[in-house]
mmCIF file of C-alpha atoms and ligand atoms in Angstrom:
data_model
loop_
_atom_site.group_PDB
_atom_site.id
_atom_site.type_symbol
_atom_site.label_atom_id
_atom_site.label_comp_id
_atom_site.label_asym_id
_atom_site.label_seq_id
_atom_site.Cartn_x
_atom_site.Cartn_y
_atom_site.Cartn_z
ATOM 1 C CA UNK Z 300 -17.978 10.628 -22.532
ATOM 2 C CA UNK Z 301 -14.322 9.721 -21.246
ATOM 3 C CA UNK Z 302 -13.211 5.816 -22.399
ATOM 4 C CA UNK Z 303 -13.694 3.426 -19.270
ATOM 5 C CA UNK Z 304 -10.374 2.781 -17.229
ATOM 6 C CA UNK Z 305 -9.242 -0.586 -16.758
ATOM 7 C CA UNK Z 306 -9.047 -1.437 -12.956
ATOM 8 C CA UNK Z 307 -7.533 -4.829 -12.323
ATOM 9 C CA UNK Z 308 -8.264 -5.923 -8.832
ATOM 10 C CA UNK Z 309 -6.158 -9.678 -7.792
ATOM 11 C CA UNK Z 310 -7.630 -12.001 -4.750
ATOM 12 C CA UNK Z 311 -11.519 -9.912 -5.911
ATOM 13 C CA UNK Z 312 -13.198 -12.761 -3.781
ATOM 14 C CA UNK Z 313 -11.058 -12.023 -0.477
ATOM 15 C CA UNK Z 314 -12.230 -9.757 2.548
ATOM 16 C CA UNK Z 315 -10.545 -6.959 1.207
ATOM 17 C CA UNK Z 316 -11.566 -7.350 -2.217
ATOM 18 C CA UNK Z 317 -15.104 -7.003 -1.097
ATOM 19 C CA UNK Z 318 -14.235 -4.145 0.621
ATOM 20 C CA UNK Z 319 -13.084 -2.191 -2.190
ATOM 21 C CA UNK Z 320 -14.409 -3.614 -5.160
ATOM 22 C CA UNK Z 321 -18.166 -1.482 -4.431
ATOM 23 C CA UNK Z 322 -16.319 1.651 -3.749
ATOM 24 C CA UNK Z 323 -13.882 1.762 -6.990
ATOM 25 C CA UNK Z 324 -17.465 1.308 -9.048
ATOM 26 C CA UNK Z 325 -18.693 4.255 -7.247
ATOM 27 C CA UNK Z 326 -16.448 6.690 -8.182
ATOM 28 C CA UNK Z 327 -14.081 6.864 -5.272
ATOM 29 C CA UNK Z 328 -11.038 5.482 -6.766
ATOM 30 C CA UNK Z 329 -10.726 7.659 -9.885
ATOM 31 C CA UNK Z 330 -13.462 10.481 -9.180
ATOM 32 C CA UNK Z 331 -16.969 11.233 -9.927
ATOM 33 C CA UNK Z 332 -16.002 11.733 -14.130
ATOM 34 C CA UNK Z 333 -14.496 8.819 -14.741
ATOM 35 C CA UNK Z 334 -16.328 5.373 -15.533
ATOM 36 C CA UNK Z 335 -14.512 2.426 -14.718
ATOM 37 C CA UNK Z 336 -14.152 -1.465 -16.007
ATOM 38 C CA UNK Z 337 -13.163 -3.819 -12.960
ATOM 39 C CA UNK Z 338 -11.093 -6.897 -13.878
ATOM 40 C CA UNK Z 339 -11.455 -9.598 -11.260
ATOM 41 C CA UNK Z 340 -8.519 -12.025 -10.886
ATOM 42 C CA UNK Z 341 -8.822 -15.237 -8.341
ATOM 43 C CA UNK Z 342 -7.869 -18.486 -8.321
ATOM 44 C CA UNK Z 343 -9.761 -21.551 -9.885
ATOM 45 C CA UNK Z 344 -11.480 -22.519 -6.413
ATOM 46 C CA UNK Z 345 -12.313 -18.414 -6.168
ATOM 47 C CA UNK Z 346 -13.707 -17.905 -9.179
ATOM 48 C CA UNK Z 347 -17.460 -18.744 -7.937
ATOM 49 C CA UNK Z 348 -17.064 -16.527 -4.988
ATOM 50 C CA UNK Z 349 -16.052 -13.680 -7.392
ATOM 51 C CA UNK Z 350 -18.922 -14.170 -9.989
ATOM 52 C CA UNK Z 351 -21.511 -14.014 -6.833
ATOM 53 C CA UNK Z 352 -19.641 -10.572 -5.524
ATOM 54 C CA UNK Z 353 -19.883 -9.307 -9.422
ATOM 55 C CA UNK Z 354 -23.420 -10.013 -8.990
ATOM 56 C CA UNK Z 355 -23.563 -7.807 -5.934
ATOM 57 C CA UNK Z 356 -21.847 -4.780 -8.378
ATOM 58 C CA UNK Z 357 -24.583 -5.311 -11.002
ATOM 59 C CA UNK Z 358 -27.500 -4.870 -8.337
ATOM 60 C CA UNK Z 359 -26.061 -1.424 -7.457
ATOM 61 C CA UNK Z 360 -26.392 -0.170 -10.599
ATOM 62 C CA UNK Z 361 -23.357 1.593 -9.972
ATOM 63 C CA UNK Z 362 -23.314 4.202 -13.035
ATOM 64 C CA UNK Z 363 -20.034 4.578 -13.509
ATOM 65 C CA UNK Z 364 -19.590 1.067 -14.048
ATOM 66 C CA UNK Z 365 -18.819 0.004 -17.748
ATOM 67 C CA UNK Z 366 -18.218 -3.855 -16.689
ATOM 68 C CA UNK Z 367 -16.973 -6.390 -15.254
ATOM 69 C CA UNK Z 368 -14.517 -9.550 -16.154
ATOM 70 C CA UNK Z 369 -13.829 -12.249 -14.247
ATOM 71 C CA UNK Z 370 -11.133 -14.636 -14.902
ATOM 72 C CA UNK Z 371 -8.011 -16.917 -12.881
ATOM 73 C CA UNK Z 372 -5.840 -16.003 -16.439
ATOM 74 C CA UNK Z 373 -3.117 -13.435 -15.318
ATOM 75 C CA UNK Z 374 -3.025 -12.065 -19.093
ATOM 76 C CA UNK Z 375 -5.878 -11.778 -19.737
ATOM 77 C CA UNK Z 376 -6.714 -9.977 -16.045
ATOM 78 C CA UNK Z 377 -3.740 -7.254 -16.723
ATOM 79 C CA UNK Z 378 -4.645 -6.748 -21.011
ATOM 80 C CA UNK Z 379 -5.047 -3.133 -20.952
ATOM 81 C CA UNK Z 380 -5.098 -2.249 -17.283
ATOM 82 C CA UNK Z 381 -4.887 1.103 -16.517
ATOM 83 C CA UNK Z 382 -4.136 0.366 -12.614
ATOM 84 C CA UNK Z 383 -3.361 -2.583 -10.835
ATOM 85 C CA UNK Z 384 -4.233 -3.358 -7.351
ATOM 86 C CA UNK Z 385 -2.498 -6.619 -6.539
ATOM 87 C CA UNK Z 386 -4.171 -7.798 -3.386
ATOM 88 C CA UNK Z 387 -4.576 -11.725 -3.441
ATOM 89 C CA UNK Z 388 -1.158 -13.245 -2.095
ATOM 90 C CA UNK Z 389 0.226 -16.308 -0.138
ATOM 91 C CA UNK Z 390 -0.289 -15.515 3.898
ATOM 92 C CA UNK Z 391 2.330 -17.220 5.981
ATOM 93 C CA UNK Z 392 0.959 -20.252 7.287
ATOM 94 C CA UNK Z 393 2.116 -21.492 11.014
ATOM 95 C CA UNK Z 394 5.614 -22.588 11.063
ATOM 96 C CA UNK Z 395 6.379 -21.101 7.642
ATOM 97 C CA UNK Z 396 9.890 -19.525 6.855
ATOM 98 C CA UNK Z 397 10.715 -16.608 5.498
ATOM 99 C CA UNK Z 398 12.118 -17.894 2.905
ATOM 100 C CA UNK Z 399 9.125 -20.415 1.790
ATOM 101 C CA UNK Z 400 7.042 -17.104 2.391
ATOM 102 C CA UNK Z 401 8.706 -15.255 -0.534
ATOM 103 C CA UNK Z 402 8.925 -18.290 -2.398
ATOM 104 C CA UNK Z 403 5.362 -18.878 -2.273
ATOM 105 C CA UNK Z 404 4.772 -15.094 -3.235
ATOM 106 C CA UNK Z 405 7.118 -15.331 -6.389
ATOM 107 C CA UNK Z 406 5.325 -17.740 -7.345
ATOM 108 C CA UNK Z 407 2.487 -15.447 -7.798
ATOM 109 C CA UNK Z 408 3.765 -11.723 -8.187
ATOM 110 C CA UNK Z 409 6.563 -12.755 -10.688
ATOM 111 C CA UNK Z 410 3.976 -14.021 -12.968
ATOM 112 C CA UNK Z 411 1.597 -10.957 -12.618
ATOM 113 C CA UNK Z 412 4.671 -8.742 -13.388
ATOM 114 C CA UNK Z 413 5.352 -10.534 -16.595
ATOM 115 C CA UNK Z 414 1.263 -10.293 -17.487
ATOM 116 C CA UNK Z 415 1.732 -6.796 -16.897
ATOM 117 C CA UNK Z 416 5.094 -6.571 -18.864
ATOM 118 C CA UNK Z 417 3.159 -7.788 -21.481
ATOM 119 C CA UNK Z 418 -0.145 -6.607 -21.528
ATOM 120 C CA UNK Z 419 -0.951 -3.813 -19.552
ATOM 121 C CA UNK Z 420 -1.542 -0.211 -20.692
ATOM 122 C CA UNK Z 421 1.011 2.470 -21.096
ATOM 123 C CA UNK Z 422 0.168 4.339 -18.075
ATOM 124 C CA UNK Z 423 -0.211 1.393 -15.763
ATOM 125 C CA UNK Z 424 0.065 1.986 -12.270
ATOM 126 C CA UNK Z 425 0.901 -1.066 -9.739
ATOM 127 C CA UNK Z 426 -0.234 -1.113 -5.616
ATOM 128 C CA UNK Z 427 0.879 -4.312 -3.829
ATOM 129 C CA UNK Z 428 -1.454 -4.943 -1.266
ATOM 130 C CA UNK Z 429 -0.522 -8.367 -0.575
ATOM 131 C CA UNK Z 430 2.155 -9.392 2.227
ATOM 132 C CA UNK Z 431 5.173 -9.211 2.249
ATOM 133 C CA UNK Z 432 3.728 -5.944 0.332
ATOM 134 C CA UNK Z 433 7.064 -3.988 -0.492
ATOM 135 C CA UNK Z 434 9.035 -7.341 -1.518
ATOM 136 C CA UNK Z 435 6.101 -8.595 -3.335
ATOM 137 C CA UNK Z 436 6.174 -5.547 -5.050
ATOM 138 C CA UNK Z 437 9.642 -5.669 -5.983
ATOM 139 C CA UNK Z 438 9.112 -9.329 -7.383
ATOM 140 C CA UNK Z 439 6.379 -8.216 -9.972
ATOM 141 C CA UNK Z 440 8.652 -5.129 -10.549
ATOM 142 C CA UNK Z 441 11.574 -7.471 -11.946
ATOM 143 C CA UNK Z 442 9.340 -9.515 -13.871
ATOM 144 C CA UNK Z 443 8.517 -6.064 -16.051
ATOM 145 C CA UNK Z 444 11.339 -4.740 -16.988
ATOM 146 C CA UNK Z 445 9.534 -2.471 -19.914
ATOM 147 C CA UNK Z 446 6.933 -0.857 -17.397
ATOM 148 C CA UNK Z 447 8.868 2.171 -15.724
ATOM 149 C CA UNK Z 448 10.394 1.039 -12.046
ATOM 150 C CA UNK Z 449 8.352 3.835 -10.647
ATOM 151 C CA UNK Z 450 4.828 2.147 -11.586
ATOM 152 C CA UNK Z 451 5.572 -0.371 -8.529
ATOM 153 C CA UNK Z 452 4.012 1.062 -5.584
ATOM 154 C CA UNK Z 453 3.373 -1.243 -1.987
ATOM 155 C CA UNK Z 454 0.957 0.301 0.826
ATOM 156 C CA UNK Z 455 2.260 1.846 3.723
ATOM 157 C CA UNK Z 456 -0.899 3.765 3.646
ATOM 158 C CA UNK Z 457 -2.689 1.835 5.866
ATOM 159 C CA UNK Z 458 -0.093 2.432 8.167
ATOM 160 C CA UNK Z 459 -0.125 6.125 8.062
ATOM 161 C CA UNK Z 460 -3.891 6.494 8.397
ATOM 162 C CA UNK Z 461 -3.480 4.324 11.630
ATOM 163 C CA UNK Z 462 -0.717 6.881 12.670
ATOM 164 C CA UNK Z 463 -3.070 9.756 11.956
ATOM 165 C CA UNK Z 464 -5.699 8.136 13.504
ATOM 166 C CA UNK Z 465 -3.651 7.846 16.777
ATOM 167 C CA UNK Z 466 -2.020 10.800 17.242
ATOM 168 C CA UNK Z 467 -5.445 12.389 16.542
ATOM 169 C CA UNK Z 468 -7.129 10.505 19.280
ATOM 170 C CA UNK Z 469 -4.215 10.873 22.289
ATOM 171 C CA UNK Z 470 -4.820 14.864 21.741
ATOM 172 C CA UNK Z 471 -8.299 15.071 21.039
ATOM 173 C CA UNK Z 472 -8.355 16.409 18.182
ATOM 174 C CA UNK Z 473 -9.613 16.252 14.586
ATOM 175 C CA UNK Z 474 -7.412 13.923 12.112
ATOM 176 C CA UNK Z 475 -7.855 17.245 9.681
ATOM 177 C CA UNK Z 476 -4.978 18.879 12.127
ATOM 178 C CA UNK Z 477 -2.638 16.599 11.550
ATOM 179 C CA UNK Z 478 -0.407 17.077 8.398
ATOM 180 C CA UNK Z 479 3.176 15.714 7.291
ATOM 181 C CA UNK Z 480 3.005 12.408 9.083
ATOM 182 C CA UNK Z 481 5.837 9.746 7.277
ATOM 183 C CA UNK Z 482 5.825 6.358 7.910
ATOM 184 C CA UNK Z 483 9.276 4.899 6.776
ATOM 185 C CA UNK Z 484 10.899 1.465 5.654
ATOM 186 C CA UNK Z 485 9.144 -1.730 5.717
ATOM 187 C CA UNK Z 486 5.131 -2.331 6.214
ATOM 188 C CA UNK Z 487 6.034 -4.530 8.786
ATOM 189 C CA UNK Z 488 6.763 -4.195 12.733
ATOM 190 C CA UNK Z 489 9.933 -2.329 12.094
ATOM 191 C CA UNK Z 490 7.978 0.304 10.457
ATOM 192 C CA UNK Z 491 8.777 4.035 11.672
ATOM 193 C CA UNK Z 492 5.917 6.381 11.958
ATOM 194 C CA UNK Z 493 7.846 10.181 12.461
ATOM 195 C CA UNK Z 494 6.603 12.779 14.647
ATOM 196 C CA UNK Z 495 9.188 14.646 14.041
ATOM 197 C CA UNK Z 496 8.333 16.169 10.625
ATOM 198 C CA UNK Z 497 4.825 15.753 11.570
ATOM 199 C CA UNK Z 498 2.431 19.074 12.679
ATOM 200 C CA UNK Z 499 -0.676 19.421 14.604
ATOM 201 C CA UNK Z 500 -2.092 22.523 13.556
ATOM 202 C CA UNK Z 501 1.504 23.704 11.960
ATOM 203 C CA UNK Z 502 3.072 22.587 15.636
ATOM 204 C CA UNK Z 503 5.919 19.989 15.644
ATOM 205 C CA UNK Z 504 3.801 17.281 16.775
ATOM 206 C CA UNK Z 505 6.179 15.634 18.615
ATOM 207 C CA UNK Z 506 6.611 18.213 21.214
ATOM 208 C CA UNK Z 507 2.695 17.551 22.042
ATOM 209 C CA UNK Z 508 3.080 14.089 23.346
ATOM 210 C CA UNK Z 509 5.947 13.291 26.021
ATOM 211 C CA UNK Z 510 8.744 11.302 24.479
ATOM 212 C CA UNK Z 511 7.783 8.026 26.308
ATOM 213 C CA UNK Z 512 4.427 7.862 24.481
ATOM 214 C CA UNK Z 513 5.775 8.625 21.228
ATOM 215 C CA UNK Z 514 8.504 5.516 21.763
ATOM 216 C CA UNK Z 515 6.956 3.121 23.969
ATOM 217 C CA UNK Z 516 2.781 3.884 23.247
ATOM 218 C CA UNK Z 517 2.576 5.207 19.846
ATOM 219 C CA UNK Z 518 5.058 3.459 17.733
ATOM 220 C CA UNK Z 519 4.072 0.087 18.994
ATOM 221 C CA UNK Z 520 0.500 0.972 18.824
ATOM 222 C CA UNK Z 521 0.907 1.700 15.060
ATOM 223 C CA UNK Z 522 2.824 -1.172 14.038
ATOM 224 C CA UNK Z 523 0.637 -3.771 15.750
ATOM 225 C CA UNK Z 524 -2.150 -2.489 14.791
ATOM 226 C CA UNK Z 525 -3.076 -4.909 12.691
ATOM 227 C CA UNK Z 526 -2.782 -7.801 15.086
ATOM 228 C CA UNK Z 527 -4.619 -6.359 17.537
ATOM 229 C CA UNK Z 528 -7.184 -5.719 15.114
ATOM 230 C CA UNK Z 529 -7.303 -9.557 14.196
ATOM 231 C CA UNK Z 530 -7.516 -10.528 18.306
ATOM 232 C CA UNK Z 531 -10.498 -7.988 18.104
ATOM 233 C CA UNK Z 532 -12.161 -8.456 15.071
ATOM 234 C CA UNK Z 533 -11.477 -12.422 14.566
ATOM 235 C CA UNK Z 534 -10.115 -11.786 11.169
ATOM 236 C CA UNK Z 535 -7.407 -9.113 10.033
ATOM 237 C CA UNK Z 536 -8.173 -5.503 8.299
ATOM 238 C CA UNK Z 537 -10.449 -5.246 5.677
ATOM 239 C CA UNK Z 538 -12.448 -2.412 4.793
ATOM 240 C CA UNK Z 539 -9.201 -0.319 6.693
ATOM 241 C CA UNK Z 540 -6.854 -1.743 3.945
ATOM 242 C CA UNK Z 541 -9.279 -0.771 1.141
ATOM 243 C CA UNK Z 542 -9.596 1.991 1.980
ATOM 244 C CA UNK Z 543 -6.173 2.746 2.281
ATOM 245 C CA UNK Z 544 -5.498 1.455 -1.006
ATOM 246 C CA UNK Z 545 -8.629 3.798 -2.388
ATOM 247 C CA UNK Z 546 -6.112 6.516 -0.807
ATOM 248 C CA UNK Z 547 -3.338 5.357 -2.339
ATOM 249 C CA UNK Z 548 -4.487 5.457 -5.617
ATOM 250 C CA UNK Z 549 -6.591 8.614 -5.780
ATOM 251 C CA UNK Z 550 -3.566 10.243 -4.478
ATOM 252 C CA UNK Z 551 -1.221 8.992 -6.650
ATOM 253 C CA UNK Z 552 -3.691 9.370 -9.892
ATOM 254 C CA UNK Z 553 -5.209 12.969 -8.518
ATOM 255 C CA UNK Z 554 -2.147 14.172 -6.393
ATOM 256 C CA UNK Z 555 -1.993 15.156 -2.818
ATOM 257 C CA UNK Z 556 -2.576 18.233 -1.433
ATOM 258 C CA UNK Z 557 -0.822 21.312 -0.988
ATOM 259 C CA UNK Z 558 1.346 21.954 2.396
ATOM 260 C CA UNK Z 559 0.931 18.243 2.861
ATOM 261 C CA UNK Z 560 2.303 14.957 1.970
ATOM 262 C CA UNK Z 561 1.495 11.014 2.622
ATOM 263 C CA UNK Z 562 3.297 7.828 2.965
ATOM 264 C CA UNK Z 563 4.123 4.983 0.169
ATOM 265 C CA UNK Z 564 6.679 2.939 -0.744
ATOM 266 C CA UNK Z 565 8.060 3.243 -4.031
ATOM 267 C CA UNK Z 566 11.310 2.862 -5.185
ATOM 268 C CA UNK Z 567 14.079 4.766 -3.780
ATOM 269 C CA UNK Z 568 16.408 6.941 -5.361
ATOM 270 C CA UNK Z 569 19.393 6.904 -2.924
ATOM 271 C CA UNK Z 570 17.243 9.443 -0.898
ATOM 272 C CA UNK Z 571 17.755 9.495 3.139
ATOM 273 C CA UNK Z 572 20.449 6.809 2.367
ATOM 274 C CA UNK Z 573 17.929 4.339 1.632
ATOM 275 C CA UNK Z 574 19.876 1.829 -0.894
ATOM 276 C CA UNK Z 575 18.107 2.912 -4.391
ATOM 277 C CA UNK Z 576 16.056 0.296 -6.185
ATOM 278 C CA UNK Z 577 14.447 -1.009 -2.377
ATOM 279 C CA UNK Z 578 10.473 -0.705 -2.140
ATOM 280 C CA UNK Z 579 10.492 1.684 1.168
ATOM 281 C CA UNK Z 580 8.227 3.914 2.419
ATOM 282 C CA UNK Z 581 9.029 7.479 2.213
ATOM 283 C CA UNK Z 582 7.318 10.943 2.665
ATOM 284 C CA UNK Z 583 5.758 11.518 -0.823
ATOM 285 C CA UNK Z 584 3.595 14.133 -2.961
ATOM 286 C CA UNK Z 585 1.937 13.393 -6.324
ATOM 287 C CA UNK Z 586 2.565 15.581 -8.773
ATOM 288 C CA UNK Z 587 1.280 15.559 -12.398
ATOM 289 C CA UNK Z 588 0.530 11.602 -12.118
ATOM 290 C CA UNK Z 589 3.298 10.548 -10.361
ATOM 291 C CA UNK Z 590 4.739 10.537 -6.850
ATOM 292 C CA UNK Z 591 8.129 12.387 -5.679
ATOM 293 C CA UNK Z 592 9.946 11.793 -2.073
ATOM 294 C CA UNK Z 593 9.952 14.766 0.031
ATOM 295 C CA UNK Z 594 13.268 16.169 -0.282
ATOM 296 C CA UNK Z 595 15.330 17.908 2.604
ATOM 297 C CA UNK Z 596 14.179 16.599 5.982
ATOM 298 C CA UNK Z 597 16.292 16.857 8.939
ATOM 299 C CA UNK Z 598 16.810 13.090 10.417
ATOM 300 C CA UNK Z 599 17.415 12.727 14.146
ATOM 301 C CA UNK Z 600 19.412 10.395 15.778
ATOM 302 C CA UNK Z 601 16.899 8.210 16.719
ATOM 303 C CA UNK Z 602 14.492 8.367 13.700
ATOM 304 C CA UNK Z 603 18.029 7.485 11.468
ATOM 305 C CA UNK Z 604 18.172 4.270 14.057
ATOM 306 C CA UNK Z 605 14.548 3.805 13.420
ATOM 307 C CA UNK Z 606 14.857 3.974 9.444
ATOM 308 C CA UNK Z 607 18.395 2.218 9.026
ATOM 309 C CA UNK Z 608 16.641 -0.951 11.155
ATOM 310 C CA UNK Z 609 13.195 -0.832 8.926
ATOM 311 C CA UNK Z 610 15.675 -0.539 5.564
ATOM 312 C CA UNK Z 611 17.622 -3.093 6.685
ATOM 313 C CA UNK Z 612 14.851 -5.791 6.950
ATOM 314 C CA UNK Z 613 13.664 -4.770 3.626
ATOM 315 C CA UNK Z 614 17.589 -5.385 2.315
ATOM 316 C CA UNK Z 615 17.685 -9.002 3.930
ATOM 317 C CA UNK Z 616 13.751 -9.538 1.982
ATOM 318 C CA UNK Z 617 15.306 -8.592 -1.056
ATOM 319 C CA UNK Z 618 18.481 -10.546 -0.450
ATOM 320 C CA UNK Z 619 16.493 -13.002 -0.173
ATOM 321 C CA UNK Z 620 14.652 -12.777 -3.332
ATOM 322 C CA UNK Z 621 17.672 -12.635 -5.198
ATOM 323 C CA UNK Z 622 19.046 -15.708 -3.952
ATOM 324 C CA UNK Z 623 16.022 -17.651 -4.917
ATOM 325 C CA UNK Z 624 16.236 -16.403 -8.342
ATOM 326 C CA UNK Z 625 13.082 -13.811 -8.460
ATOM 327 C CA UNK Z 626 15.340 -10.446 -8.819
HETATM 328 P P1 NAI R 236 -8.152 -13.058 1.909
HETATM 329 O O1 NAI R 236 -7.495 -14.339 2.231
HETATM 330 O O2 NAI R 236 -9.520 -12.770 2.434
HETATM 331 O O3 NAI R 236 -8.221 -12.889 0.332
HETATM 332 C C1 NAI R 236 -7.144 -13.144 -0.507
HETATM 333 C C2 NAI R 236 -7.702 -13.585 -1.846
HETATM 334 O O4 NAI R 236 -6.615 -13.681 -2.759
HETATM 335 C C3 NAI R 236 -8.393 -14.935 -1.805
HETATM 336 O O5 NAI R 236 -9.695 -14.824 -2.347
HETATM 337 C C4 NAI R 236 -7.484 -15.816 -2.680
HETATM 338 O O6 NAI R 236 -8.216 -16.793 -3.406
HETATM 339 C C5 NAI R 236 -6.867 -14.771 -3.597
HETATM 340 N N1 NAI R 236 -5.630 -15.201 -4.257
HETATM 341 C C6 NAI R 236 -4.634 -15.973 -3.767
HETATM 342 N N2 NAI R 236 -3.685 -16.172 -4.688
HETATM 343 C C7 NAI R 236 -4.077 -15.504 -5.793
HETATM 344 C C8 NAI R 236 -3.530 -15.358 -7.095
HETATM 345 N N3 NAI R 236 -2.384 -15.965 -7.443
HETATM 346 N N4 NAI R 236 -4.205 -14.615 -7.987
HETATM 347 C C9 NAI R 236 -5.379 -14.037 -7.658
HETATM 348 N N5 NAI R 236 -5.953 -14.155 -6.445
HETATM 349 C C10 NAI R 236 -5.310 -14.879 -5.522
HETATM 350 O O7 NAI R 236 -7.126 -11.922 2.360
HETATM 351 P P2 NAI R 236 -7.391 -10.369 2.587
HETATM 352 O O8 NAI R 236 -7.802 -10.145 3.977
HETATM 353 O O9 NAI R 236 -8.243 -9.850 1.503
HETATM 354 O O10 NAI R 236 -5.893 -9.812 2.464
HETATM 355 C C11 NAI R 236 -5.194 -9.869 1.243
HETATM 356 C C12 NAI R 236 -3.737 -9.523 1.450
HETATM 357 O O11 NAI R 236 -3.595 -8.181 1.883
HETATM 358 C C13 NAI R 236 -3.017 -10.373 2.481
HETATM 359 O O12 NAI R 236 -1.733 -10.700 1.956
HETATM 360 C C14 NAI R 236 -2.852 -9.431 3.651
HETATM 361 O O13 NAI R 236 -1.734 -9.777 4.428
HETATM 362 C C15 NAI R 236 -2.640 -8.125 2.934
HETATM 363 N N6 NAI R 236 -2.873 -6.933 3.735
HETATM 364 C C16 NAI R 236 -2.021 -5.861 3.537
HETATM 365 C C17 NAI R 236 -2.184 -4.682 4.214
HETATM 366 C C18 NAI R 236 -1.237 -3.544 3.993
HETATM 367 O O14 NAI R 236 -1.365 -2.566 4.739
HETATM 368 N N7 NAI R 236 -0.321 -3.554 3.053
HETATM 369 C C19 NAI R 236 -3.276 -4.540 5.181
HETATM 370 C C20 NAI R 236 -4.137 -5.684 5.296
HETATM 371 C C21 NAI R 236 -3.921 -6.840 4.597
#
C-alpha cells in the first residue's frame, strides 16, 4: 500500500470547500491508487463548521481516506503537505480598495507561504483559489523562497472550462470537440479566452463563430460568468470552482493529454512577452509532474491587445504588492 498524501485544503468550511473536500476523499484528485489525508485549515469562528463537514467525510466511508485534521494553525495545516489548495481568502467588501483588498490578502497568503516555506513536503504543489487568485498566489510565493517558484499555481481553470463550455453550446456540439482553448492574463474581467489557437474537431475554431460573437458575446460571456452566476444562483460558484481546482490538480499531478493543452497561471518565463516572475495564465501541458507553457503560438493583433491589457492589470496588482511590502 502507497503512504497517504497530504492534501491541505484552506477556508474547508466555505461553499467551495464543501464542494471539493468529498470528491478529493474519493479518489478524484489524485486517482483511484492513491489514499489521501485531508488537512482542514479555517479560522477560529470556522473551526465548528469544519469539524461538522469532517463528520460528513467519516459517514462516507470514503476508502481512500487515511484522515482527517482540523486546525486554524497555518504550520501545523501545511507540516508535510504534499499539495496545497489555498481557497479561504479575504472577499472585497463594498467600498473596499484595491489596495486594502491585497492588504487584507497578505495578511493571510504571506503567512501560509512562510508555513509552507517551512513545513511542507518536498514535492509540494500550491493552487490559489482565493481572489485576487494570481496576486494572492504571488504573495505566498515570496513568503517561500526555498519551495521552487514553479510550485505557485492560481486557477484560471475555471475560466477555461466556462470557455469550453460556451463555445461547445453556441455550435452544438460536444465539449469533447473542443481542444487547445487558452485563457490568458489575469482571472479577472480582463481575462482573454483565444479562439484563435483553439479547434473544434481539429478546425480553427474561430472561423466557426462570426467575429462579433467571439468579441462582443463570447468573451464577455466568459469573463462574467461568475457574476451572472451569483445574480442566478444567490451566491457565487461553488461546486464549478472545485471542480476546476480537482482539474487543476489532477492535471498538473497526472499530466494532460496528448494533442491538447489547458489553462493555468504559473509563473512566466518571459514567454509571449509576459514580464517573467508575473502569475498569468498561459497555454500549458504537464509533463512528468510539472507544467510547461506552450511554446510557438502565432499572436494576432488583437489577441496581443487582449493579453498586453490582462498582463498589465496583473503588473499594477503586483506593483501594488510590492509597495505595501509583501514582494
Ligand atoms: P466562502 O466565503 O464560502 O468560504 C471561504 C472560507 O475561507 C470561509 O469558511 C472562511 O472562514 C475561510 N477563511 C478565511 N480566511 C481564512 C484563513 N486565513 N485561513 C483559512 N481559512 C480562511 O467562499 P467560497 O465561495 O468558498 O470562495 C472562496 C474563494 O474562492 C473566494 O476568494 C472566491 O472569490 C474564490 N473563487 C475563485 C475562483 C477562481 O476561479 N479562481 C472561482 C470561485 C471563487
Amino acid at each position: 500500500t502507497t503512504a497517504p498524501v497530504n492534501v491541505t485544503v484552506t477556508g474547508a468550511a466555505g461553499q467551495i470547500g464543501y464542494a471539493l473536500l468529498f470528491r478529493i476523499a474519493s479518489g478524484q484528485l489524485l486517482g483511484p491508487d492513491t489514499p489521501v489525508r485531508l488537512r482542514l485549515l479555517e479560522i477560529p469562528q470556522a473551526v465548528k463548521a469544519a469539524e461538522g463537514t469532517a463528520m460528513e467525510l467519516d459517514d462516507c466511508a470514503f476508502p481512500l481516506l487515511s484522515g482527517i485534521d482540523i486546525t486554524d494553525d497555518a504550520t501545523a495545516a501545511f507540516d508535510g503537505a504534499n499539495v496545497a489548495l489555498l481557497v479561504g481568502a479575504r472577499p472585497r467588501s463594498k467600498g473596499m480598495e484595491r489596495g486594502d483588498l491585497l492588504e487584507a490578502n497578505g495578511g493571510i497568503f504571506a503567512p501560509q507561504g512562510r508555513a509552507i516555506n517551512a513545513g511542507a513536503a518536498d514535492d509540494i504543489r500550491v493552487l490559489v483559489v482565493g481572489n485576487p487568485a494570481n496576486t494572492n498566489a504571488l504573495i505566498a510565493q515570496a513568503a517561500a523562497p526555498d519551495v521552487p517558484a514553479a510550485r505557485f499555481t492560481a486557477m484560471t481553470r475555471l475560466d477555461h472550462n466556462r470557455a469550453v463550455g460556451q463555445l461547445a453550446k453556441k455550435l452544438s456540439v460536444p465539449v469533447t470537440e473542443i481542444t487547445k482553448l487558452t485563457i490568458w492574463g489575469n482571472h479577472s474581467a480582463t481575462q482573454y479566452p483565444d479562439l484563435y489557437h483553439a479547434e473544434v474537431n481539429g478546425k480553427v475554431a474561430a472561423e466557426q463563430v462570426d467575429e462579433a460573437w467571439l468579441r462582443d458575446t463570447f468573451i464577455p460571456t466568459v469573463a462574467k460568468r461568475g457574476a451572472a452566476i451569483i445574480e442566478a444562483r444567490g451566491a457565487s460558484s461553488a461546486a464549478s470552482a472545485a471542480n476546476a481546482a480537482i482539474d487543476h490538480v489532477h492535471d498538473w499531478v497526472n499530466g494532460t493529454p496528448a494533442g491538447d493543452w489547458t489553462s493555468a497561471a504559473i509563473p512566466s518565463d518571459g514567454s509571449y512577452g509576459v514580464p517573467e516572475g508575473l502569475i498569468s495564465s498561459f497555454p500549458v501541458v504537464s509533463r512528468g509532474g510539472a507544467w510547461e507553457i506552450v511554446q510557438g503560438l502565432e499572436i494576432d493583433e488583437f489577441s496581443r491587445s487582449r493579453i498586453d491589457a490582462s498582463v498589465a492589470e496583473l503588473n499594477e496588482e503586483r506593483e501594488a504588492v510590492k509597495g505595501l511590502g509583501l514582494l
